[in-house]
Amino acid sequence: MRIAIIQNPKETSSEYAGYISGLLADYATWLGYEICMIDSIKELHHKSANCIFILEVKSSWLPHFFVENKIALQFKKSAIDVTINLTGKYYDKISPQVMTLDEENFNRNKKNFLLAKKKINDESAFAIITYAHSEKEKLDAILPGLNKDVQVMPFTAPGEFKAFEWPEKVLIKSQYAANKEYFFCLGDESETLLLEVLKGFSKFKKWQQSSMQLIIVMDETDWLESFFEKLNTYRYKDDVQIIREINPSQLACIFASAYAYLHITNNKEKIEPFVAAMQCGIPVICLDTPVLHEYGGDAALYMSVIDMVEISKNMIGIYKNEIHKSQMGKSAKEAAQKFKLDDVSKKLWLMVESLATKA
């Protein structure tokens, strides 16, 4: 097959779009496909019969239909078998097509989708995918009568994220947490949210004068210097470990050895770390949303809002009840079985293949 993936530039791409693009590229590479990043649709002509072309659709002053006509024409000339549309916009002249859709990007392009509804219903070589059954239900409600079955292709995590035995955990804690237990979070989204984590950790430490540590893995951000200034005056700064450079294997070890994972984000599509914690059998503290309930079930403690009160309350809740903590770990492993990378990759690829046969 010759597959085209059209997506937004990385800085404006959604978490789900990036995930699906990577999932397809990885599976295709495993099958022996060639992956071609192209800067222009004029580069589509290629000798390989089995190839994935990845094209970023840059912002343009041209109207959407001009851009669409140009892309559709080049795809037809280049014998593209299936298009994976990750832009959040509907291209009705491109077929067959797999499209990512959720309530948010539907609302951004509502007029476009409502005008295209009949076309979507009539077009057999078309599929819509989303990341959760709760999102599928929303789409069914806002597009009543849509004959297309919206399929759920959930987020997964790489296989290296897995549960550790006690000796492995002891080794990781000696490397990163001075041989102590630790809560863990990713701190690259918001200084405000991260400060709430510190305040919540303070309340926990005041309640339980333990040696518990807090590990925060951080990327470079424009507020990093400001955060470090505040951290310097933090009462429990000696119990906070900041990790700024880490590879995927090291990150998987830190996940697997954590006492609990704090999923601190307002981005509803940032679910891969959540699934990673599930695979590691680690309890999670997270925001109370239908999507996270769907993924986590009994493996998580849910917060009504992300603030120091809710964070500390749930830290204390996990610490006070070791039996419940153990049960949450078992629930996490069970939940992760629904989001296995190999199963979702294969399911997505079979969808793409089935559309190619309808073209």
Coordinates of C-alpha atoms in Angstrom, one line a residue:
M1 CA 0.0 0.0 0.0
R2 CA 1.0 3.6 -0.5
I3 CA -0.4 5.5 2.5
A4 CA -0.4 9.3 3.0
I5 CA -0.5 10.8 6.4
I6 CA -1.5 14.5 6.4
Q7 CA -1.0 16.3 9.8
N8 CA -0.5 19.7 11.3
P9 CA 3.0 21.0 12.2
K10 CA 4.3 19.5 15.5
E11 CA 3.7 22.8 17.4
T12 CA -0.1 22.7 16.6
S13 CA -0.7 19.0 16.4
S14 CA -2.8 17.3 19.0
E15 CA -1.5 14.6 21.3
Y16 CA -3.8 12.0 19.6
A17 CA -2.7 13.0 16.1
G18 CA 0.9 12.6 17.0
Y19 CA 0.2 9.3 18.7
I20 CA -1.6 7.8 15.7
S21 CA 1.0 9.1 13.3
G22 CA 3.8 7.4 15.3
L23 CA 1.7 4.2 15.8
L24 CA 1.2 3.8 12.0
A25 CA 4.8 4.6 11.2
D26 CA 6.2 2.2 13.7
Y27 CA 3.9 -0.7 12.6
A28 CA 4.6 0.0 8.9
T29 CA 8.4 0.0 9.6
W30 CA 8.0 -3.4 11.3
L31 CA 6.2 -4.6 8.2
G32 CA 9.1 -3.4 6.0
Y33 CA 7.5 -0.2 4.7
E34 CA 9.6 2.8 3.8
I35 CA 8.7 6.0 5.8
C36 CA 9.1 9.2 3.8
M37 CA 8.9 12.7 5.4
I38 CA 8.1 15.1 2.6
D39 CA 8.1 18.9 2.5
S40 CA 5.7 19.2 -0.5
I41 CA 3.1 17.1 -2.2
K42 CA 5.2 17.4 -5.3
E43 CA 7.5 14.9 -3.7
L44 CA 4.9 12.1 -3.6
H45 CA 6.1 10.3 -6.8
H46 CA 8.1 7.4 -5.4
K47 CA 9.1 4.0 -6.7
S48 CA 8.3 2.1 -3.6
A49 CA 5.0 0.2 -3.6
N50 CA 4.9 0.0 0.2
C51 CA 5.5 3.4 1.6
I52 CA 4.1 5.9 4.1
F53 CA 4.3 9.5 3.1
I54 CA 4.1 12.0 6.0
L55 CA 3.1 15.5 4.9
E56 CA 2.6 18.5 7.2
V57 CA -0.1 20.9 6.1
K58 CA 1.2 24.3 6.8
S59 CA -1.1 27.3 7.5
S60 CA -2.0 29.0 4.3
W61 CA -3.8 32.2 3.2
L62 CA -5.6 30.1 0.5
P63 CA -9.1 28.9 1.3
H64 CA -9.5 25.4 2.6
F65 CA -11.1 24.1 -0.7
F66 CA -8.1 25.3 -2.8
V67 CA -5.7 23.4 -0.5
E68 CA -8.0 20.4 -0.6
N69 CA -8.2 20.3 -4.4
K70 CA -4.5 20.5 -4.7
I71 CA -3.9 17.7 -2.2
A72 CA -6.6 15.5 -3.7
L73 CA -5.3 15.9 -7.2
Q74 CA -1.7 15.0 -6.3
F75 CA -2.8 12.0 -4.2
K76 CA -4.8 10.7 -7.2
K77 CA -1.8 11.2 -9.5
S78 CA 0.5 9.4 -7.1
A79 CA -1.8 6.4 -6.6
I80 CA -2.2 6.9 -2.8
D81 CA -4.3 4.0 -1.6
V82 CA -5.4 5.4 1.8
T83 CA -5.1 8.8 3.4
I84 CA -4.8 9.2 7.2
N85 CA -6.2 12.7 8.0
L86 CA -4.9 14.0 11.3
T87 CA -5.6 17.7 10.7
G88 CA -9.0 17.9 12.4
K89 CA -10.5 19.2 9.2
Y90 CA -12.6 17.2 6.8
Y91 CA -11.3 16.8 3.2
D92 CA -14.4 15.5 1.3
K93 CA -12.5 15.1 -2.1
I94 CA -10.0 12.7 -0.6
S95 CA -11.0 9.0 -0.5
P96 CA -10.5 6.5 1.0
Q97 CA -9.8 8.4 4.3
V98 CA -9.3 7.7 8.0
M99 CA -9.9 10.7 10.1
T100 CA -9.3 11.5 13.8
L101 CA -12.2 13.3 15.4
D102 CA -13.3 14.3 18.9
E103 CA -15.8 16.8 20.3
E104 CA -13.2 19.6 20.5
N105 CA -12.0 19.6 16.9
F106 CA -15.6 19.0 15.7
N107 CA -16.7 22.2 17.4
R108 CA -13.7 24.1 15.9
N109 CA -14.8 23.0 12.4
K110 CA -18.6 22.5 13.0
K111 CA -19.8 24.1 9.9
N112 CA -17.4 22.1 7.7
F113 CA -18.6 18.8 9.3
L114 CA -22.3 19.5 9.1
L115 CA -22.0 20.4 5.4
A116 CA -20.0 17.2 4.9
K117 CA -22.4 14.9 6.8
K118 CA -24.3 13.5 3.8
K119 CA -21.0 12.9 2.0
I120 CA -19.6 11.0 5.0
N121 CA -22.8 8.9 5.2
D122 CA -22.7 8.1 1.5
E123 CA -19.0 7.5 1.2
S124 CA -18.2 3.8 2.0
A125 CA -14.4 4.2 2.0
F126 CA -14.3 6.4 5.1
A127 CA -13.6 5.9 8.8
I128 CA -13.6 8.0 11.9
I129 CA -11.4 7.1 14.9
T130 CA -11.2 8.6 18.4
Y131 CA -9.4 7.7 21.6
A132 CA -12.2 6.9 24.1
H133 CA -15.7 5.5 24.1
S134 CA -16.9 8.6 26.0
E135 CA -15.7 10.7 23.0
K136 CA -17.4 8.3 20.6
E137 CA -20.7 8.8 22.5
K138 CA -20.3 12.6 22.2
L139 CA -19.8 12.3 18.5
D140 CA -22.8 10.1 18.2
A141 CA -24.8 12.8 20.0
I142 CA -23.6 15.8 18.0
L143 CA -23.7 14.0 14.6
P144 CA -27.1 12.1 15.0
G145 CA -27.8 9.8 12.1
L146 CA -24.2 9.5 11.1
N147 CA -24.1 6.0 9.5
K148 CA -20.3 5.7 9.9
D149 CA -19.2 3.7 12.9
V150 CA -16.8 5.8 15.0
Q151 CA -14.2 3.4 16.1
V152 CA -12.1 3.7 19.3
M153 CA -8.4 3.4 18.9
P154 CA -7.2 4.1 22.4
F155 CA -3.9 5.4 23.6
T156 CA -1.3 2.8 24.5
A157 CA 2.3 2.9 26.0
P158 CA 5.5 1.3 24.8
G159 CA 6.2 -2.3 26.0
E160 CA 9.2 -1.2 28.1
F161 CA 6.8 0.3 30.6
K162 CA 6.1 -2.8 32.8
A163 CA 5.8 -3.8 36.4
F164 CA 9.0 -4.3 38.4
E165 CA 9.7 -6.8 41.1
W166 CA 10.9 -5.6 44.5
P167 CA 14.7 -6.0 43.9
E168 CA 14.4 -3.9 40.7
K169 CA 12.5 -1.2 42.5
V170 CA 15.1 -1.0 45.3
L171 CA 17.8 -0.5 42.7
I172 CA 16.0 2.4 41.0
K173 CA 15.1 4.0 44.3
S174 CA 18.8 3.9 45.2
Q175 CA 19.7 5.7 42.0
Y176 CA 17.1 8.4 42.0
A177 CA 15.5 8.8 45.5
A178 CA 18.2 8.1 48.1
N179 CA 16.7 4.6 48.8
K180 CA 13.4 6.1 49.7
E181 CA 9.8 5.8 48.4
Y182 CA 8.6 8.5 46.1
F183 CA 5.7 10.1 44.4
F184 CA 6.3 10.9 40.7
C185 CA 5.0 13.4 38.2
L186 CA 5.8 15.0 34.8
G187 CA 6.3 18.7 35.2
D188 CA 6.4 20.2 31.7
E189 CA 2.9 21.6 31.3
S190 CA 2.3 24.5 33.8
E191 CA 4.2 26.2 36.6
T192 CA 0.9 26.9 38.3
L193 CA 0.0 23.2 38.4
L194 CA 3.5 22.2 39.5
L195 CA 3.3 24.6 42.4
E196 CA 0.1 23.1 43.5
V197 CA 1.9 19.7 43.5
L198 CA 4.6 21.2 45.8
K199 CA 1.9 22.7 48.1
G200 CA 0.1 19.4 48.2
F201 CA 3.3 17.5 49.0
S202 CA 3.9 20.0 51.8
K203 CA 0.6 19.2 53.4
F204 CA 1.3 15.5 53.0
K205 CA 4.7 15.9 54.7
K206 CA 3.2 17.8 57.6
W207 CA 0.7 15.1 58.1
Q208 CA 3.2 12.3 57.8
Q209 CA 6.7 13.1 58.9
S210 CA 8.1 10.4 56.6
S211 CA 11.1 10.2 54.3
M212 CA 8.9 10.2 51.2
Q213 CA 10.4 11.9 48.1
L214 CA 8.9 13.7 45.2
I215 CA 10.5 13.1 41.7
I216 CA 9.6 15.5 38.9
V217 CA 10.8 14.9 35.4
M218 CA 10.9 18.2 33.5
D219 CA 11.6 19.4 30.0
E220 CA 13.0 22.8 29.1
T221 CA 10.2 25.4 29.5
D222 CA 10.1 29.2 29.4
W223 CA 9.1 29.2 33.1
L224 CA 11.8 26.8 34.4
E225 CA 14.0 29.5 35.9
S226 CA 11.0 31.0 37.8
F227 CA 10.1 27.6 39.1
F228 CA 13.6 26.9 40.4
E229 CA 13.7 30.2 42.2
K230 CA 10.5 29.2 44.1
L231 CA 11.9 25.7 44.7
N232 CA 15.0 27.2 46.4
T233 CA 12.8 28.6 49.2
Y234 CA 10.6 25.5 49.5
R235 CA 10.6 23.9 52.9
Y236 CA 10.9 20.4 51.7
K237 CA 13.3 21.1 48.8
D238 CA 15.7 18.4 49.9
D239 CA 13.0 15.8 49.4
V240 CA 12.3 17.0 45.8
Q241 CA 14.4 15.5 43.0
I242 CA 14.3 17.2 39.6
I243 CA 15.3 15.2 36.6
R244 CA 15.8 17.1 33.4
E245 CA 17.6 14.7 31.1
I246 CA 16.3 11.2 30.8
N247 CA 15.9 8.5 28.1
P248 CA 12.8 6.4 27.6
S249 CA 14.3 3.3 29.3
Q250 CA 15.2 5.4 32.4
L251 CA 11.7 7.0 32.4
A252 CA 10.1 3.5 32.3
C253 CA 12.2 2.5 35.4
I254 CA 11.1 5.6 37.3
F255 CA 7.5 4.9 36.5
A256 CA 7.7 1.3 37.5
S257 CA 9.3 2.0 40.9
A258 CA 7.1 4.9 42.0
Y259 CA 4.9 4.7 45.1
A260 CA 2.2 6.5 43.0
Y261 CA 2.0 8.6 39.8
L262 CA 0.5 12.1 39.9
H263 CA -1.1 12.7 36.5
I264 CA -1.1 16.5 36.7
T265 CA -2.5 17.9 33.4
N266 CA -5.5 19.7 32.0
N267 CA -4.8 18.3 28.5
K268 CA -7.5 15.6 28.1
E269 CA -5.5 14.0 25.3
K270 CA -2.3 13.5 27.4
I271 CA -3.1 9.9 28.2
E272 CA 0.0 8.0 27.2
P273 CA 1.7 8.6 30.6
F274 CA -1.5 7.5 32.3
V275 CA -1.4 4.2 30.4
A276 CA 2.3 3.8 31.1
A277 CA 1.5 3.9 34.9
M278 CA -1.2 1.3 34.4
Q279 CA 1.2 -1.0 32.6
C280 CA 3.7 -0.6 35.5
G281 CA 1.0 -1.5 38.0
I282 CA 1.3 1.9 39.8
P283 CA -1.6 3.7 41.5
V284 CA -2.5 7.0 39.9
I285 CA -3.9 10.3 41.2
C286 CA -5.6 12.2 38.5
L287 CA -8.4 14.6 37.5
D288 CA -11.9 13.3 37.6
T289 CA -12.9 13.0 33.9
P290 CA -15.0 10.4 31.9
V291 CA -12.0 9.6 29.7
L292 CA -9.6 8.9 32.7
H293 CA -12.3 6.9 34.5
E294 CA -12.6 4.8 31.3
Y295 CA -8.9 4.2 31.2
G296 CA -8.1 3.9 34.9
G297 CA -11.2 2.5 36.6
D298 CA -10.3 1.4 40.1
A299 CA -6.6 2.0 39.6
A300 CA -6.9 5.7 40.2
L301 CA -7.9 8.2 42.9
Y302 CA -9.8 11.1 41.3
M303 CA -9.6 14.8 42.0
S304 CA -12.5 17.2 41.4
V305 CA -9.9 20.0 40.7
I306 CA -6.1 20.0 40.5
D307 CA -5.1 21.9 43.7
M308 CA -3.1 21.3 46.8
V309 CA -6.0 20.2 48.9
E310 CA -7.1 17.5 46.5
I311 CA -3.5 16.4 45.8
S312 CA -2.6 16.1 49.5
K313 CA -5.9 14.4 50.3
N314 CA -5.2 11.7 47.8
M315 CA -1.5 11.3 48.7
I316 CA -2.6 10.7 52.2
G317 CA -5.4 8.4 51.1
I318 CA -2.9 6.1 49.3
Y319 CA -0.4 6.2 52.1
K320 CA -2.9 5.4 54.9
N321 CA -4.3 2.2 53.2
E322 CA -1.6 -0.2 52.0
I323 CA -4.2 -2.8 51.2
H324 CA -6.1 -0.4 49.0
K325 CA -2.9 0.7 47.4
S326 CA -2.1 -3.0 46.5
Q327 CA -5.6 -3.5 45.1
M328 CA -5.1 -0.4 42.9
G329 CA -1.9 -1.8 41.6
K330 CA -3.7 -5.0 40.6
S331 CA -6.5 -3.0 39.0
A332 CA -3.9 -1.0 37.0
K333 CA -2.4 -4.1 35.5
E334 CA -5.9 -5.4 34.6
A335 CA -6.9 -2.1 33.1
A336 CA -3.7 -2.0 31.0
Q337 CA -4.7 -5.2 29.2
K338 CA -7.4 -3.2 27.3
F339 CA -4.7 -0.9 25.9
K340 CA -2.0 -3.1 24.6
L341 CA 0.2 -1.6 21.9
D342 CA 0.4 -4.6 19.7
D343 CA -3.4 -5.1 19.7
V344 CA -4.2 -1.5 18.9
S345 CA -1.5 -1.2 16.2
K346 CA -2.8 -4.3 14.5
K347 CA -6.5 -3.2 14.7
L348 CA -5.6 0.2 13.2
W349 CA -3.6 -1.4 10.4
L350 CA -6.4 -3.8 9.5
M351 CA -8.8 -0.8 9.3
V352 CA -6.4 0.9 6.9
E353 CA -6.1 -2.3 4.8
S354 CA -9.9 -2.7 4.6
L355 CA -10.4 0.8 3.3
A356 CA -7.7 0.3 0.7
T357 CA -9.7 -2.6 -0.7
K358 CA -12.9 -0.4 -1.0
A359 CA -11.1 2.3 -3.0

